[in-house]
Coordinates of N, CA, C and O in Angstrom, one line a residue:
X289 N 129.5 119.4 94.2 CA 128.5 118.5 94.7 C 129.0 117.9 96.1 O 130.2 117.6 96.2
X290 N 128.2 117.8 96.8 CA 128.7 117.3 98.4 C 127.7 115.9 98.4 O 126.5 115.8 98.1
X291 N 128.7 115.0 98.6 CA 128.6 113.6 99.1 C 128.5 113.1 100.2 O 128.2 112.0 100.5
X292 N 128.8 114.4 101.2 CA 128.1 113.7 102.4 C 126.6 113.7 102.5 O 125.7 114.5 102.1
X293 N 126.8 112.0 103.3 CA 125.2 111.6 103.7 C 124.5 112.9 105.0 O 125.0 113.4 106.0
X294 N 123.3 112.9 104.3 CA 122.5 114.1 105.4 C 122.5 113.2 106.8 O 122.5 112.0 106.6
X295 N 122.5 113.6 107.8 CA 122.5 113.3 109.0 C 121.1 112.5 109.2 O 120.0 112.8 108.8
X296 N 121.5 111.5 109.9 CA 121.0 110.2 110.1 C 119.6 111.0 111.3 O 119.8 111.9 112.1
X297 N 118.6 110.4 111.2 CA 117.4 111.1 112.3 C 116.6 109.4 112.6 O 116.4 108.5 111.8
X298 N 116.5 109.5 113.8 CA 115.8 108.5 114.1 C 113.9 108.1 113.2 O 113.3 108.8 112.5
X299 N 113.8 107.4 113.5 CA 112.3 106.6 112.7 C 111.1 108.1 113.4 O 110.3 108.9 112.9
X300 N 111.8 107.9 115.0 CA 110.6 108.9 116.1 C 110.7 110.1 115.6 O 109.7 110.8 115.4
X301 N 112.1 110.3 115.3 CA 112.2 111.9 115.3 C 111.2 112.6 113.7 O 110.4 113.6 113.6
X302 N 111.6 111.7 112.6 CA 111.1 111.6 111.5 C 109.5 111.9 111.6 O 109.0 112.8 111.0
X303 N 108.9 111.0 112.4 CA 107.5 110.2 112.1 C 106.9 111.3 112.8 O 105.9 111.7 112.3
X304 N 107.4 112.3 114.1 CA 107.1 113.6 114.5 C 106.8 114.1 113.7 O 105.7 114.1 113.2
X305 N 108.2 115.0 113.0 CA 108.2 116.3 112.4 C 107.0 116.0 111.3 O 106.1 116.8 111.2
X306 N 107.1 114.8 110.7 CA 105.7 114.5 109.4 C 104.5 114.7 110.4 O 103.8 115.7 110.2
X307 N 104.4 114.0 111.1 CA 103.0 114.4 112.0 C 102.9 116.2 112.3 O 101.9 116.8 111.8
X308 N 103.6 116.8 112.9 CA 103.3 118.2 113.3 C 103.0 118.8 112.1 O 102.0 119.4 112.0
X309 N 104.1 118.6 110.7 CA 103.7 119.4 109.7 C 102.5 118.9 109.6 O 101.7 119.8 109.9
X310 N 101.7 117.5 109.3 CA 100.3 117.5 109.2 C 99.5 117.8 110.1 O 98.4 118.2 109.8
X311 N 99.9 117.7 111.1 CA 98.9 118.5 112.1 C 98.5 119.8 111.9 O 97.3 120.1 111.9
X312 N 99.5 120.9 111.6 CA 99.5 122.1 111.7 C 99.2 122.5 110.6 O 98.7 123.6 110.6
X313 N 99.1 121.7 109.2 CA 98.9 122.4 107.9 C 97.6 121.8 107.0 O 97.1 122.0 105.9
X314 N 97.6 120.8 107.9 CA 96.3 120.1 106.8 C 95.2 121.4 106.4 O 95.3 122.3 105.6
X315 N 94.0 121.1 107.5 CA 92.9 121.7 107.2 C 92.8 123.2 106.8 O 92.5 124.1 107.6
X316 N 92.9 123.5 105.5 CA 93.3 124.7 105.4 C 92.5 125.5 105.5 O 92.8 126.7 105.7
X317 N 90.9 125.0 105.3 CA 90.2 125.6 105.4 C 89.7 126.4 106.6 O 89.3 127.5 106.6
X318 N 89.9 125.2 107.9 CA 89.4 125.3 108.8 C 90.5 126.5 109.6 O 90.3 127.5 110.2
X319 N 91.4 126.1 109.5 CA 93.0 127.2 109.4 C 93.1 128.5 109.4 O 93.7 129.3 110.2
X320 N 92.3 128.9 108.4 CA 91.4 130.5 107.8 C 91.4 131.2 108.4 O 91.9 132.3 108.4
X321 N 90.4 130.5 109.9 CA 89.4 131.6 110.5 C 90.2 131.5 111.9 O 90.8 130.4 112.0
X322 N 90.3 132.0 112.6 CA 90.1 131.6 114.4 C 89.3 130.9 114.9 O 89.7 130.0 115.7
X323 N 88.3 131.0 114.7 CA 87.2 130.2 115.3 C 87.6 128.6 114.8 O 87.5 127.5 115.4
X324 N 88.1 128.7 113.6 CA 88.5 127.0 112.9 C 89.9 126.9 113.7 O 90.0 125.8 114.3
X325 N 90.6 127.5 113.8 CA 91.9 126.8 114.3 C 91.7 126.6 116.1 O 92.4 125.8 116.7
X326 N 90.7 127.5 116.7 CA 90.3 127.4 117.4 C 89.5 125.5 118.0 O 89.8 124.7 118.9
X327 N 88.7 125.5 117.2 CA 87.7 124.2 117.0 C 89.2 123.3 116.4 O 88.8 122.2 116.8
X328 N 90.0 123.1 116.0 CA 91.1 122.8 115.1 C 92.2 122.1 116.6 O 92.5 120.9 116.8
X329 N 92.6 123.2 117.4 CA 93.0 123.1 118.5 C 92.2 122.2 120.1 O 92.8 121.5 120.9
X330 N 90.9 122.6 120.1 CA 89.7 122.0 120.7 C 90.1 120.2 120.7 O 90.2 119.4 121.7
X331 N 90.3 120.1 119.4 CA 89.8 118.5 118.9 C 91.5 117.8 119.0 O 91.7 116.6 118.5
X332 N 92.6 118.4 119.5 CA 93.7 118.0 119.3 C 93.8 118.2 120.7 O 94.6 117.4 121.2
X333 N 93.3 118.7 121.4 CA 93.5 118.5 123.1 C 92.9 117.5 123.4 O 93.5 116.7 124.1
X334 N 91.7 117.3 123.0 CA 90.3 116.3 123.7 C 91.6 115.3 123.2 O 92.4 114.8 124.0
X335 N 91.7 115.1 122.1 CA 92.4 113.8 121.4 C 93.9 113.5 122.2 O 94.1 112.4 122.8
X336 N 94.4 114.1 122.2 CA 95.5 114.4 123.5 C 95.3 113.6 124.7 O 96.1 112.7 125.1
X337 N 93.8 114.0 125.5 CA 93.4 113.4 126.2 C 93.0 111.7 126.4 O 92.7 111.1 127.5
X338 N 93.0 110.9 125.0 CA 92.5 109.8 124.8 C 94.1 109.3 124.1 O 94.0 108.1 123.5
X339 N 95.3 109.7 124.0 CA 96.3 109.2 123.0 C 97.4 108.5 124.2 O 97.3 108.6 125.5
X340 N 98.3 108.0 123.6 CA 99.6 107.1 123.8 C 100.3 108.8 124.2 O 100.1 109.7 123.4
X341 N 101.2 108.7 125.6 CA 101.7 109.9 125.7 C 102.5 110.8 124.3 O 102.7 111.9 123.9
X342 N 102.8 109.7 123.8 CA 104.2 110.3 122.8 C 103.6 111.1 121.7 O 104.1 112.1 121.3
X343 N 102.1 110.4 121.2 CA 101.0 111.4 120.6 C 100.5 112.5 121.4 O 100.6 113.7 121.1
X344 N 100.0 112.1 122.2 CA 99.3 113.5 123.2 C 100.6 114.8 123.3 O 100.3 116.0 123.1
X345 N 101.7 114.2 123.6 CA 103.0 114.9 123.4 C 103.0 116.2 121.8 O 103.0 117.4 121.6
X346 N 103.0 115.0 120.8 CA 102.6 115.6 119.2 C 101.1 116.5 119.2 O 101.1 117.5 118.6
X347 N 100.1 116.1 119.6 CA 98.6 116.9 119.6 C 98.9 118.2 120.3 O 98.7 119.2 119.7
X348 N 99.6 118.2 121.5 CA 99.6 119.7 122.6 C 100.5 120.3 121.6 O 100.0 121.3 121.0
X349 N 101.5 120.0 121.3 CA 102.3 120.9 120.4 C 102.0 121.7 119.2 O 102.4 122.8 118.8
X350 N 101.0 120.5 118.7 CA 100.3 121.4 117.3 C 99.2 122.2 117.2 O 98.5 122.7 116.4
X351 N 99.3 121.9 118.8 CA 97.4 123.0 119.4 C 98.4 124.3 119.6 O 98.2 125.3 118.9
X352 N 99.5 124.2 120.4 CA 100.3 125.3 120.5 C 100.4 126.1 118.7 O 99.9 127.2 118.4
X353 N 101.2 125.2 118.0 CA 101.6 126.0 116.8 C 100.8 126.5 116.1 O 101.1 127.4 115.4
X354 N 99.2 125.8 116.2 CA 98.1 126.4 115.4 C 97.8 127.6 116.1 O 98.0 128.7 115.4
X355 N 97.4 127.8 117.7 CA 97.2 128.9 118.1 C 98.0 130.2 117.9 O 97.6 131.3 117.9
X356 N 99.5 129.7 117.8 CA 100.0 130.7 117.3 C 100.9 131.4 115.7 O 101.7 132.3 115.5
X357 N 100.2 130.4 115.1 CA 100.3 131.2 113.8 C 98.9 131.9 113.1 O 99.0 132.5 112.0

């Protein structure tokens, strides 16, 4: 058994990676199609456009990751 503590991640770094996974995995339905990840991607730019950089930062990225998976 290994006792070392897992490496320490900031609050930001954390509160990201939870956001992109939910960004990128929620709608699964909408996920399915192209046209949904598409409209999926659509609504994460506009939003992008209206957020605090450090979100708009997190929205572009998961318009990226949806387009390409």
């Amino acid at each position: 058994m290994n006792d070392t503590p897992a490496p320490r991640r900031s609050n930001e770094a954390a509160l990201r990676d939870f956001l992109l996974d939910l960004l990128v995995n929620m709608q699964v339905e909408l996920l399915a199609t192209e046209e949904g990840r598409e409209k999926v991607c659509t609504a994460y730019e506009w939003q992008a456009t209206q957020s605090h950089p450090a979100v708009a930062s997190v929205l572009r990225q998961a318009a990226e990751m949806v387009r390409t998976k």
